[in-house]
Short mmCIF file of N, CA and C in Angstrom, two decimals:
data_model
loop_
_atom_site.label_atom_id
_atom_site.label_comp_id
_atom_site.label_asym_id
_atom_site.label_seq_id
_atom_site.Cartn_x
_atom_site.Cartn_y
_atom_site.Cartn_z
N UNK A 4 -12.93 9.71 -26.14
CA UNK A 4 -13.97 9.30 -25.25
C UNK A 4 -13.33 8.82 -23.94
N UNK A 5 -13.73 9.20 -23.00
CA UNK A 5 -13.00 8.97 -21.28
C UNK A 5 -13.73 7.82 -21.14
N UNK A 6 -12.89 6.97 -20.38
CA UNK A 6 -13.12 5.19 -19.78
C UNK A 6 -12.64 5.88 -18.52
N UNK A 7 -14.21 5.31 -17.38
CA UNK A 7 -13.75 5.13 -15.91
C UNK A 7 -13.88 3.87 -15.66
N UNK A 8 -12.96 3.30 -14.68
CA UNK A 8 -12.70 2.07 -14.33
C UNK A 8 -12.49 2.31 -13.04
N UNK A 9 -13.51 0.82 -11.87
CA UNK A 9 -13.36 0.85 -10.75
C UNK A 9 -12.55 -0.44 -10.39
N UNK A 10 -11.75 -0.08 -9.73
CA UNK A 10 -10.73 -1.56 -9.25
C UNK A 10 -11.12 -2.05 -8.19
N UNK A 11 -11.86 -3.03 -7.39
CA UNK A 11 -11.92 -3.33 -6.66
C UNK A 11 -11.04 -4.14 -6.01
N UNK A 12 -10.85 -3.87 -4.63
CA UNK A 12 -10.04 -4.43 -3.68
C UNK A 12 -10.09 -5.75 -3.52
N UNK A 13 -8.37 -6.65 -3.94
CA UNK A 13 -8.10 -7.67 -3.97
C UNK A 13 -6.67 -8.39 -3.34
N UNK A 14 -6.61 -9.20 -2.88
CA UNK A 14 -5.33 -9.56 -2.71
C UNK A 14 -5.12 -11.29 -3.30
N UNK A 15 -3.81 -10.89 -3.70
CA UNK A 15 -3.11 -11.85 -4.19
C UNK A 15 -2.42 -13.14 -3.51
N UNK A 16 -2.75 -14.30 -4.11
CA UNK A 16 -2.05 -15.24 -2.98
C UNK A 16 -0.68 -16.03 -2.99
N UNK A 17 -0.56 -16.07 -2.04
CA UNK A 17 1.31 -16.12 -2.00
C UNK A 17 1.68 -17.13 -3.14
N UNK A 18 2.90 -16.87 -3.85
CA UNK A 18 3.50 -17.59 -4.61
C UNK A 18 3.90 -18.17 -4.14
N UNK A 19 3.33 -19.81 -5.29
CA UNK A 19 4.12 -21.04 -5.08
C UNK A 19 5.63 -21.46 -4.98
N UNK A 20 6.35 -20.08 -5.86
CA UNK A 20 7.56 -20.23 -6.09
C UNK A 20 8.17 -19.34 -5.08
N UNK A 21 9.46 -19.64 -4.79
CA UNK A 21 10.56 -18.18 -4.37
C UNK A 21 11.02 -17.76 -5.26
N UNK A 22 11.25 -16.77 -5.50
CA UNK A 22 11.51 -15.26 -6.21
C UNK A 22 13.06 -14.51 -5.61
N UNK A 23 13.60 -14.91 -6.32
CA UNK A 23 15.08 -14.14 -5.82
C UNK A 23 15.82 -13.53 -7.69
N UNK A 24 16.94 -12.70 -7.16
CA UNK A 24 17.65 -12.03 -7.90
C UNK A 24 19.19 -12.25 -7.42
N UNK A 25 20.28 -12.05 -8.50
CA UNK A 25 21.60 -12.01 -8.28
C UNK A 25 21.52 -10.28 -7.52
N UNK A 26 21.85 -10.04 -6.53
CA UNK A 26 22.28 -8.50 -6.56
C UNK A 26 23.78 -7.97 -6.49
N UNK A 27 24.45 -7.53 -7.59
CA UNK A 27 25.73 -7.48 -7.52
C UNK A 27 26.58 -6.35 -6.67
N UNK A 28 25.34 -5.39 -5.79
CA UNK A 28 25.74 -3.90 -5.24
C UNK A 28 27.14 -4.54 -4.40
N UNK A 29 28.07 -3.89 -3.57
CA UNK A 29 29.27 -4.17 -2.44
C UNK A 29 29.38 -2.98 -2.02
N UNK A 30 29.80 -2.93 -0.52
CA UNK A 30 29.70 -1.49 -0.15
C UNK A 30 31.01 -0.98 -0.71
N UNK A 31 31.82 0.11 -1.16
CA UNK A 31 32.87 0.93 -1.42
C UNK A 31 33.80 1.15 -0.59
N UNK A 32 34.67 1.07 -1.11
CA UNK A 32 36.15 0.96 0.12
C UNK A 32 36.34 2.42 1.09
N UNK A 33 35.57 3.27 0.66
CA UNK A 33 35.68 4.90 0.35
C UNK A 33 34.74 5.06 0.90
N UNK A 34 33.15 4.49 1.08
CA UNK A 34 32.18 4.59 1.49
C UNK A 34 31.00 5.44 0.73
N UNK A 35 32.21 6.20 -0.72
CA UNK A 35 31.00 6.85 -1.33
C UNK A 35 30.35 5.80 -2.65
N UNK A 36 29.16 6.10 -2.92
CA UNK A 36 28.28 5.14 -3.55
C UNK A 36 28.76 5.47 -5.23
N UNK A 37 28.19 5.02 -6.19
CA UNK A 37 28.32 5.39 -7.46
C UNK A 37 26.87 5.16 -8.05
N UNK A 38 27.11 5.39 -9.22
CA UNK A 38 25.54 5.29 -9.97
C UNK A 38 25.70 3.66 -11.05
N UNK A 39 26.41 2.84 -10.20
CA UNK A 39 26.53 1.41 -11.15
C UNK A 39 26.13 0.43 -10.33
N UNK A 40 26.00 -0.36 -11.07
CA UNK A 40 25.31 -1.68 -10.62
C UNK A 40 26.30 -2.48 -9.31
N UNK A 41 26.99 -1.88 -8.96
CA UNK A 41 28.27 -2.59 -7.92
C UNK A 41 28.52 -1.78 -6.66
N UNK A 42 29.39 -0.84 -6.60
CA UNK A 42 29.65 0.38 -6.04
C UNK A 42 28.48 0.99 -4.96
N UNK A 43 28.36 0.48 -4.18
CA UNK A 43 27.58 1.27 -2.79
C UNK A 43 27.96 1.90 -1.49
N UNK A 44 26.98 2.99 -1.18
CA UNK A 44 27.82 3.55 -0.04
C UNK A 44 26.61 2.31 0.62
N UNK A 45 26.56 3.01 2.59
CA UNK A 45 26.10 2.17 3.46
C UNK A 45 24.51 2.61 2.83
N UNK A 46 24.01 3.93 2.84
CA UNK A 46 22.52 3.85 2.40
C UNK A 46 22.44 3.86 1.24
N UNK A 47 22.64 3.57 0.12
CA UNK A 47 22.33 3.04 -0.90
C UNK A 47 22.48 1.53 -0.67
N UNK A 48 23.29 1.05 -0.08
CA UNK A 48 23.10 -0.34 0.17
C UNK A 48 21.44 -0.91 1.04
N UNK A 49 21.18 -0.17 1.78
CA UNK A 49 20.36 -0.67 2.64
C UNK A 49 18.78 -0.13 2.00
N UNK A 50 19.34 1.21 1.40
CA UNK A 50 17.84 1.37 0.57
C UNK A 50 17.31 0.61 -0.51
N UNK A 51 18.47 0.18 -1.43
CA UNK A 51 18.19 -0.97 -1.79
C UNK A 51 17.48 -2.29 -1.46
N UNK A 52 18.14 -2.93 -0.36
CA UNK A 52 17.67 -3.96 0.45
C UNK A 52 16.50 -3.72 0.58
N UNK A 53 15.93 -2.55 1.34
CA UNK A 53 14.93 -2.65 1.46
C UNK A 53 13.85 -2.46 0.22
N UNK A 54 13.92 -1.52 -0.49
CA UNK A 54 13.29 -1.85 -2.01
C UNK A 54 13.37 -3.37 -2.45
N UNK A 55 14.13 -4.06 -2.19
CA UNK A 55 13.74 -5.62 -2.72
C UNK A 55 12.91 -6.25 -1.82
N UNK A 56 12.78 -6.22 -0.68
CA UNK A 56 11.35 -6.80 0.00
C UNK A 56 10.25 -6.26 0.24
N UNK A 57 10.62 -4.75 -0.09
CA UNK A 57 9.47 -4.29 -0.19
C UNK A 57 8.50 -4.77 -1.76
N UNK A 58 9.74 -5.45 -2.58
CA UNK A 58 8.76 -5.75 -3.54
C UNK A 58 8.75 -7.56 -3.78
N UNK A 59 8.98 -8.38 -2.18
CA UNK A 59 8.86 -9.66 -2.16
C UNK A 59 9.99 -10.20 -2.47
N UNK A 60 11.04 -9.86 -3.12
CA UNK A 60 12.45 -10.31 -2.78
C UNK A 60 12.95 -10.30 -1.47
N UNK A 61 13.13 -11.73 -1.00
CA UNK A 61 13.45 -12.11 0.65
C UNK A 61 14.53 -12.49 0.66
N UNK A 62 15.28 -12.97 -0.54
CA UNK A 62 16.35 -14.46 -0.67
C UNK A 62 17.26 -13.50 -1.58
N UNK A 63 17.77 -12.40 -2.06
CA UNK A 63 18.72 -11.88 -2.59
C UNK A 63 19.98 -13.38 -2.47
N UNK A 64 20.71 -12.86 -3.49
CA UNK A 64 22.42 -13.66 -4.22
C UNK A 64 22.99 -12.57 -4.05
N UNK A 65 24.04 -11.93 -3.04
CA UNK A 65 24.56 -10.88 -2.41
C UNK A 65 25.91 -11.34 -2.58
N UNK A 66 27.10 -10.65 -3.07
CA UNK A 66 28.45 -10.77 -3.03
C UNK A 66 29.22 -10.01 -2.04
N UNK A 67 28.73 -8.86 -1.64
CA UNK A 67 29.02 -8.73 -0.33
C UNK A 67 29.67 -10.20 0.65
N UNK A 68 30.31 -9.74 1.16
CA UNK A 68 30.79 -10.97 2.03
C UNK A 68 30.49 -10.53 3.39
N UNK A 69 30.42 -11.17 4.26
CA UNK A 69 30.00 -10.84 5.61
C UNK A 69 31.07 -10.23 6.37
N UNK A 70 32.37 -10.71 6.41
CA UNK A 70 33.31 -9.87 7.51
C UNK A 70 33.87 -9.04 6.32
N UNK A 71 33.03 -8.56 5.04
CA UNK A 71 33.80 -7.02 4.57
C UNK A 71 33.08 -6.13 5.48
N UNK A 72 33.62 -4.51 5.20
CA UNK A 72 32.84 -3.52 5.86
C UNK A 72 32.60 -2.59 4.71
#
């Protein structure tokens, strides 16, 4: 038997809490990326990044260090 369901339009209100994650990605000495949790080229790094605020992660735990490249 088929169920239709109408969702009506809602929005959600901002969390009380912040919402962060450890992210362990670093860019690669080599620049090429890998398929592990560490190992990034430059756009896998940044597509990442952006996939985490795109889903409200603002505050990433990044090991990256700032004057690596």
């Amino acid at each position: 038997m088929p169920v239709e369901i109408t969702v009506l339009p809602f929005q959600l209100a901002a969390p009380m809490l912040e919402y962060s994650i450890y992210y362990r990605g670093k860019l690669t000495a080599d620049g090429r990326g890998t398929i592990t949790s560490e190992g990034k080229s430059r756009e896998q790094f940044a597509a990442e990044m952006r996939d985490m605020v795109a889903h409200g992660v603002v505050n990433p735990t990044i090991y990256q260090r700032y004057d690596e490249r």
